[in-house]
CSV table of C-alpha atoms in Angstrom, one decimal:
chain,number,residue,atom,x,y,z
A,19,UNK,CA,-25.8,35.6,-14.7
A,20,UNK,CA,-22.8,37.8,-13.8
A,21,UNK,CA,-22.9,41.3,-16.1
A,22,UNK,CA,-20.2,43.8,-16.0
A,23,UNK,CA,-21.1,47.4,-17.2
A,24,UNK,CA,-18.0,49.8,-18.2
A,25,UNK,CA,-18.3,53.6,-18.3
A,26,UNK,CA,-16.5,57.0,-18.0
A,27,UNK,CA,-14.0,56.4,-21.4
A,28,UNK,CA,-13.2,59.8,-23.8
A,29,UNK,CA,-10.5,61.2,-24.5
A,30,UNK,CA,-8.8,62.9,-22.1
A,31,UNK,CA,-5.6,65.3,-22.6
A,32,UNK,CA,-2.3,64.4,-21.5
A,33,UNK,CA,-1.9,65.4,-17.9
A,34,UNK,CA,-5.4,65.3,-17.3
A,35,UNK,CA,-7.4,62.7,-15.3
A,36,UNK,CA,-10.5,60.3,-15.7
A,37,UNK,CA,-12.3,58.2,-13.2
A,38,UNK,CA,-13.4,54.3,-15.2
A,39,UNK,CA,-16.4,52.9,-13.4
A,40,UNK,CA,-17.4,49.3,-13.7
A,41,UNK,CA,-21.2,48.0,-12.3
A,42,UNK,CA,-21.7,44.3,-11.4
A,43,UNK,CA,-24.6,42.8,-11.2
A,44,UNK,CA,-25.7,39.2,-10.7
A,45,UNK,CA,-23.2,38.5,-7.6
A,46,UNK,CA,-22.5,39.2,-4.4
A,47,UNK,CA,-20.0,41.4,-5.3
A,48,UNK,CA,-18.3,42.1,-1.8
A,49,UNK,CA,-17.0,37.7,-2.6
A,50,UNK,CA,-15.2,38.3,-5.2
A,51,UNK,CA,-11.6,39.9,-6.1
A,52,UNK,CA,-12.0,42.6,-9.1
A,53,UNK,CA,-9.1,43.4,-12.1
A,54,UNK,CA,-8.9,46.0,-14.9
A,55,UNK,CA,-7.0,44.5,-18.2
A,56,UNK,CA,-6.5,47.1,-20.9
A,57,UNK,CA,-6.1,46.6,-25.0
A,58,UNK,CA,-4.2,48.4,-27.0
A,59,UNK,CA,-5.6,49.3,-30.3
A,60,UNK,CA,-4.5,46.0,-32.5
A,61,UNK,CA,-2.3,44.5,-29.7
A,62,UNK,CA,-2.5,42.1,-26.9
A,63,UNK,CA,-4.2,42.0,-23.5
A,64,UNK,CA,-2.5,43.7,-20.9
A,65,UNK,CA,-3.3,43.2,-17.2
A,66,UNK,CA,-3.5,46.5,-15.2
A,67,UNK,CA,-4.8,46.5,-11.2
A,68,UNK,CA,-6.7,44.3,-9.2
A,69,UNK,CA,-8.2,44.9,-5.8
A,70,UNK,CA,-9.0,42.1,-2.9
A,71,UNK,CA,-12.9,41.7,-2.3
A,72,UNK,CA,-12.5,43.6,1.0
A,73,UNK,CA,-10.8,46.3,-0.6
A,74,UNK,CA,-7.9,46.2,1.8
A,75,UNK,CA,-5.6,44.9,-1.0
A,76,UNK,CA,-4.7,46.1,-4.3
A,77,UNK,CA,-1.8,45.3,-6.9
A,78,UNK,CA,-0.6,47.4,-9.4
A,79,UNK,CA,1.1,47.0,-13.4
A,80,UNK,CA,4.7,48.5,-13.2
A,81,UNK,CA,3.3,50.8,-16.1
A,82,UNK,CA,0.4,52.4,-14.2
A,83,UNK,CA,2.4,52.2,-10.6
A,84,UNK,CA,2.1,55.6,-8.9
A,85,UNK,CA,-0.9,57.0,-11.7
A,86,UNK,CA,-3.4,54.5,-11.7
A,87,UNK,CA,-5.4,53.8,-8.5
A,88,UNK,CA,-7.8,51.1,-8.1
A,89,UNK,CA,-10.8,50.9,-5.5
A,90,UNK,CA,-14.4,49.7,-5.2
A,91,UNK,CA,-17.8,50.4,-3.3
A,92,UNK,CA,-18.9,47.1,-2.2
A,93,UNK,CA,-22.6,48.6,-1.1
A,94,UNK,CA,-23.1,50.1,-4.8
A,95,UNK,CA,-21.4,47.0,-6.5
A,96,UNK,CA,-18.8,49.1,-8.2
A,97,UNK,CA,-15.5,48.8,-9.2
A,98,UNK,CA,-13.4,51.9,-9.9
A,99,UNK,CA,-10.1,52.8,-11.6
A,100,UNK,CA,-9.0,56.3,-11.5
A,101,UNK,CA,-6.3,58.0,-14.2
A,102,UNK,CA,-4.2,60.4,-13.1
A,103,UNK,CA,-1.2,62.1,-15.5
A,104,UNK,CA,-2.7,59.6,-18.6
A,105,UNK,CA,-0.1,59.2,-21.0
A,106,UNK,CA,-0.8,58.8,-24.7
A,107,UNK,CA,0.8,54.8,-24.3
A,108,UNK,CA,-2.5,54.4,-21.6
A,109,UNK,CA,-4.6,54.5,-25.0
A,110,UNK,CA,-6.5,51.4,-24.8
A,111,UNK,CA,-9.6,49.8,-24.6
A,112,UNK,CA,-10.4,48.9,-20.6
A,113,UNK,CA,-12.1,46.3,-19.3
A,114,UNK,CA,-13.0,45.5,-16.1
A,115,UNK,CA,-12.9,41.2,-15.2
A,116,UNK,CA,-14.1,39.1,-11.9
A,117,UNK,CA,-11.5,37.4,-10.4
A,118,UNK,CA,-7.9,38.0,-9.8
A,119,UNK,CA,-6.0,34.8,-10.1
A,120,UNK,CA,-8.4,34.1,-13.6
A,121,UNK,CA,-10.7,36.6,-15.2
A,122,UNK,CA,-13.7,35.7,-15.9
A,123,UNK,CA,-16.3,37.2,-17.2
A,124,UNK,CA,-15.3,40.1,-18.8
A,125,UNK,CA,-17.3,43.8,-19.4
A,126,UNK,CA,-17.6,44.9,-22.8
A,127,UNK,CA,-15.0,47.5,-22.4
A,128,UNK,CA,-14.4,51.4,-22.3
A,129,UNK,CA,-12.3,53.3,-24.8
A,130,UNK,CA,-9.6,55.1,-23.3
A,131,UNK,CA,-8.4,57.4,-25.5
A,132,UNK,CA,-4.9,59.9,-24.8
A,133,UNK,CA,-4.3,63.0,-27.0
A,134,UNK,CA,-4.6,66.5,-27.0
B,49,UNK,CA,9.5,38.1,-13.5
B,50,UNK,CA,7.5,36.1,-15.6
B,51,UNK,CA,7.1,36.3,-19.9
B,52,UNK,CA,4.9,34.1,-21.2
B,53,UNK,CA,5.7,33.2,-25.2
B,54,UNK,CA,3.1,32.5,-27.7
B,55,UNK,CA,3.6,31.8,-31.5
B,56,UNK,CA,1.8,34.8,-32.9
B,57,UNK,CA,-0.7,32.6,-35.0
B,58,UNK,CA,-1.3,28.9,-35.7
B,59,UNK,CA,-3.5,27.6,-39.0
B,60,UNK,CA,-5.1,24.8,-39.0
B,61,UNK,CA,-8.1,23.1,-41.6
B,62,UNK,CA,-11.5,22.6,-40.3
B,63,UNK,CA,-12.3,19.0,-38.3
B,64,UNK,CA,-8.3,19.1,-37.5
B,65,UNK,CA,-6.9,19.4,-34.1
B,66,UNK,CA,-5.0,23.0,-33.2
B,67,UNK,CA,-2.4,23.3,-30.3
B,68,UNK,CA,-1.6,26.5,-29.6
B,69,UNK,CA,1.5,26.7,-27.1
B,70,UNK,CA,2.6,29.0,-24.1
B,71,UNK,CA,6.0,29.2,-22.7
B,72,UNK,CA,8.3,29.8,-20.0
B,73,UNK,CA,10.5,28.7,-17.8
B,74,UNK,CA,8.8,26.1,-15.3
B,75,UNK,CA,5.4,27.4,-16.5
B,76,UNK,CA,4.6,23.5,-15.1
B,77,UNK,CA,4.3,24.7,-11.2
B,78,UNK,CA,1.8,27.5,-12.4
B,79,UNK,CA,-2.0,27.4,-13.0
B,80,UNK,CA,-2.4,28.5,-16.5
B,81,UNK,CA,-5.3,30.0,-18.0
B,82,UNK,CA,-6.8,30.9,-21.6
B,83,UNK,CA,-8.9,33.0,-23.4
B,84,UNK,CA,-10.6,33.4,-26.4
B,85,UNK,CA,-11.0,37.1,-28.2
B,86,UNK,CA,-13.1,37.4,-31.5
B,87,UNK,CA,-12.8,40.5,-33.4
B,88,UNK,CA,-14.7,43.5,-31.4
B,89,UNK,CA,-15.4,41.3,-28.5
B,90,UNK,CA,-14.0,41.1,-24.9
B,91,UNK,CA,-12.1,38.2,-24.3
B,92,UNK,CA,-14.1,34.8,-23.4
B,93,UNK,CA,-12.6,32.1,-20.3
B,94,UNK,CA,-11.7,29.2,-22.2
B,95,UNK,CA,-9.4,26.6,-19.6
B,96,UNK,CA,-8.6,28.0,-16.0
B,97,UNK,CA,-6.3,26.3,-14.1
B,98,UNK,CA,-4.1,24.3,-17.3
B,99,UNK,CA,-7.4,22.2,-17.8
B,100,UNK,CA,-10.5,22.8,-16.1
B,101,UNK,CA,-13.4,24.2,-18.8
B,102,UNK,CA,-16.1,26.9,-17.6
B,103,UNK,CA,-19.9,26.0,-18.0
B,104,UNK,CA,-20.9,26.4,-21.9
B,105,UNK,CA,-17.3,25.8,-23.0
B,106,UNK,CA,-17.6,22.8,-25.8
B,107,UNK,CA,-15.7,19.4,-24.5
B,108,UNK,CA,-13.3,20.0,-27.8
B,109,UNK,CA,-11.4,22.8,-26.2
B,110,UNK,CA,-8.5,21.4,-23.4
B,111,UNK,CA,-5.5,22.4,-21.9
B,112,UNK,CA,-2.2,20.8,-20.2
B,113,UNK,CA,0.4,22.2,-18.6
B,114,UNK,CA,3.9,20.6,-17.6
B,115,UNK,CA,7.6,21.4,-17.8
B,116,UNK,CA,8.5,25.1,-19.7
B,117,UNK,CA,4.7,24.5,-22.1
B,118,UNK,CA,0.8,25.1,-21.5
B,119,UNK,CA,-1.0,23.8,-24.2
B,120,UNK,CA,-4.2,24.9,-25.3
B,121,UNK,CA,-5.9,22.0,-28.2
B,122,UNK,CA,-9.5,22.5,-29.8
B,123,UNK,CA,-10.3,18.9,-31.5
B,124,UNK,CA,-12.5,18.9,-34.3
B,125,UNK,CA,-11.6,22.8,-35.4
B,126,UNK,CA,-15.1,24.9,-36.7
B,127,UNK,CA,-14.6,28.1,-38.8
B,128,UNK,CA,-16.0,29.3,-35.6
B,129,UNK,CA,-13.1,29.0,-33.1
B,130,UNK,CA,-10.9,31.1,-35.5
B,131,UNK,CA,-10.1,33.9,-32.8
B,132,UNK,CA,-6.8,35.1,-31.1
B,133,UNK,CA,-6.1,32.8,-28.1
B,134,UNK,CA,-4.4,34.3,-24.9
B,135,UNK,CA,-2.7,32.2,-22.3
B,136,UNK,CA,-2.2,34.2,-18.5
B,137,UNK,CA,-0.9,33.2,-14.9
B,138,UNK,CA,-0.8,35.3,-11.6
B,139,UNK,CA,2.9,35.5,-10.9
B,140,UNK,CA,3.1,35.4,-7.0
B,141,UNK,CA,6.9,35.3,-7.3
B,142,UNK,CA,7.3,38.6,-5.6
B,143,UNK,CA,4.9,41.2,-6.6
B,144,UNK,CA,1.5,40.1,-6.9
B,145,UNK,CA,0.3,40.8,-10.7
B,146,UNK,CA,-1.1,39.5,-13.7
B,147,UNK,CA,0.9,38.1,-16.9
B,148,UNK,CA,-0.9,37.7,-20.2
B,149,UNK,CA,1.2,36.1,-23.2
B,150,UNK,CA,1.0,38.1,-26.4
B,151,UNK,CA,-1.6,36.1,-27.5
B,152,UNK,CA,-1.4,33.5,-31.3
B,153,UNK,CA,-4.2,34.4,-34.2
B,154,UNK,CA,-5.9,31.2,-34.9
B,155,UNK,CA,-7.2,30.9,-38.9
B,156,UNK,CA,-9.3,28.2,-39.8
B,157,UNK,CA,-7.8,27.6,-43.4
């Protein structure tokens, strides 16, 4: 059975930076493309990055273009997303999901919060 | 760029049939997929690829997709399924990125 363990959520000030981590188990991990969707408290899902099995290739939401970077450690089967210049809009619940194309399954998430 | 349009909820009495609907523009040429989000859960793989159903997904969920609609329909509706449904494509148009619609609130009356 796939499992997908989120950490390193808090709040963090505006400005600031925070480095999510996500730990797979239950999969070759290296196989398989890798996305972060956040959630807004009370709204809908929003997609945010997703990065190629390899590594070589990542993609990018408009809103988190530039201050969001994705990557992953295929030998510790983690997937990474680091926040740089968080804005209090990037308050959210993240989770990190297997697949790019579909997402499936799902981490139980990581609160994100923005504020100083 | 794609937006993907979802009634923001759908009710619907228990044993009836729900069809919750996505839309956009030629949505029929993309592969489709839905999720399922209870309260305080992550989201849940319901259809991938407009109808294809994941291991441990019950036979009453289904999904079609032609024309500007996807369709997500749950036959015989339990208290149970009453959740907020998300439909979501990867646009390949020109960037490469995900597209989630804003998602329809499904009560079981």
């Amino acid at each position: 059975e796939v499992q997908l363990l989120e950490s390193g959520g808090g709040l963090v000030q505006p400005g600031g930076s925070l480095r999510l981590s996500c730990a797979a188990s239950g999969l070759t991990f290296s196989n398989y493309a890798m996305s972060w969707v956040r959630q807004a408290p009370g709204k809908g899902l929003e997609w945010v990055s997703s990065i190629s099995g390899s590594g070589v290739s990542t993609y990018y939401a408009d809103s988190v273009k530039g201050r969001f970077t994705i990557s992953r450690d295929n030998s510790k089967k983690t997937l990474y997303l680091q926040i740089n210049s968080p804005r209090a809009e990037d308050t959210a619940m993240y989770y990190c999901a297997k697949g790019s194309s579909w997402f499936d399954p799902w981490g139980q998430g990581t609160l994100v919060t923005v504020s100083s | 760029s794609y937006v993907l349009t979802q009634p923001p909820s759908v009710s619907v009495a228990p044993g009836k049939t729900a069809r919750m609907t996505c839309g956009e523009n030629n949505i029929g040429s993309k592969g489709v997929h839905w999720y399922q989000q209870k309260p305080g859960q992550a989201p849940v793989l319901v259809i991938y690829y407009n109808s294809d159903r994941p291991s441990g997904i019950p036979e009453r969920f289904s999904g079609s997709n032609a024309g500007n609609t996807a369709t997500l329909t749950i036959s015989r509706v339990e208290a149970g399924d009453e959740a907020d449904y998300y439909c979501q494509v990867w646009d390949s148009s020109s960037d490469q990125r995900g597209v989630f619609g804003g998602g329809t609130k499904l009560t079981v009356l």
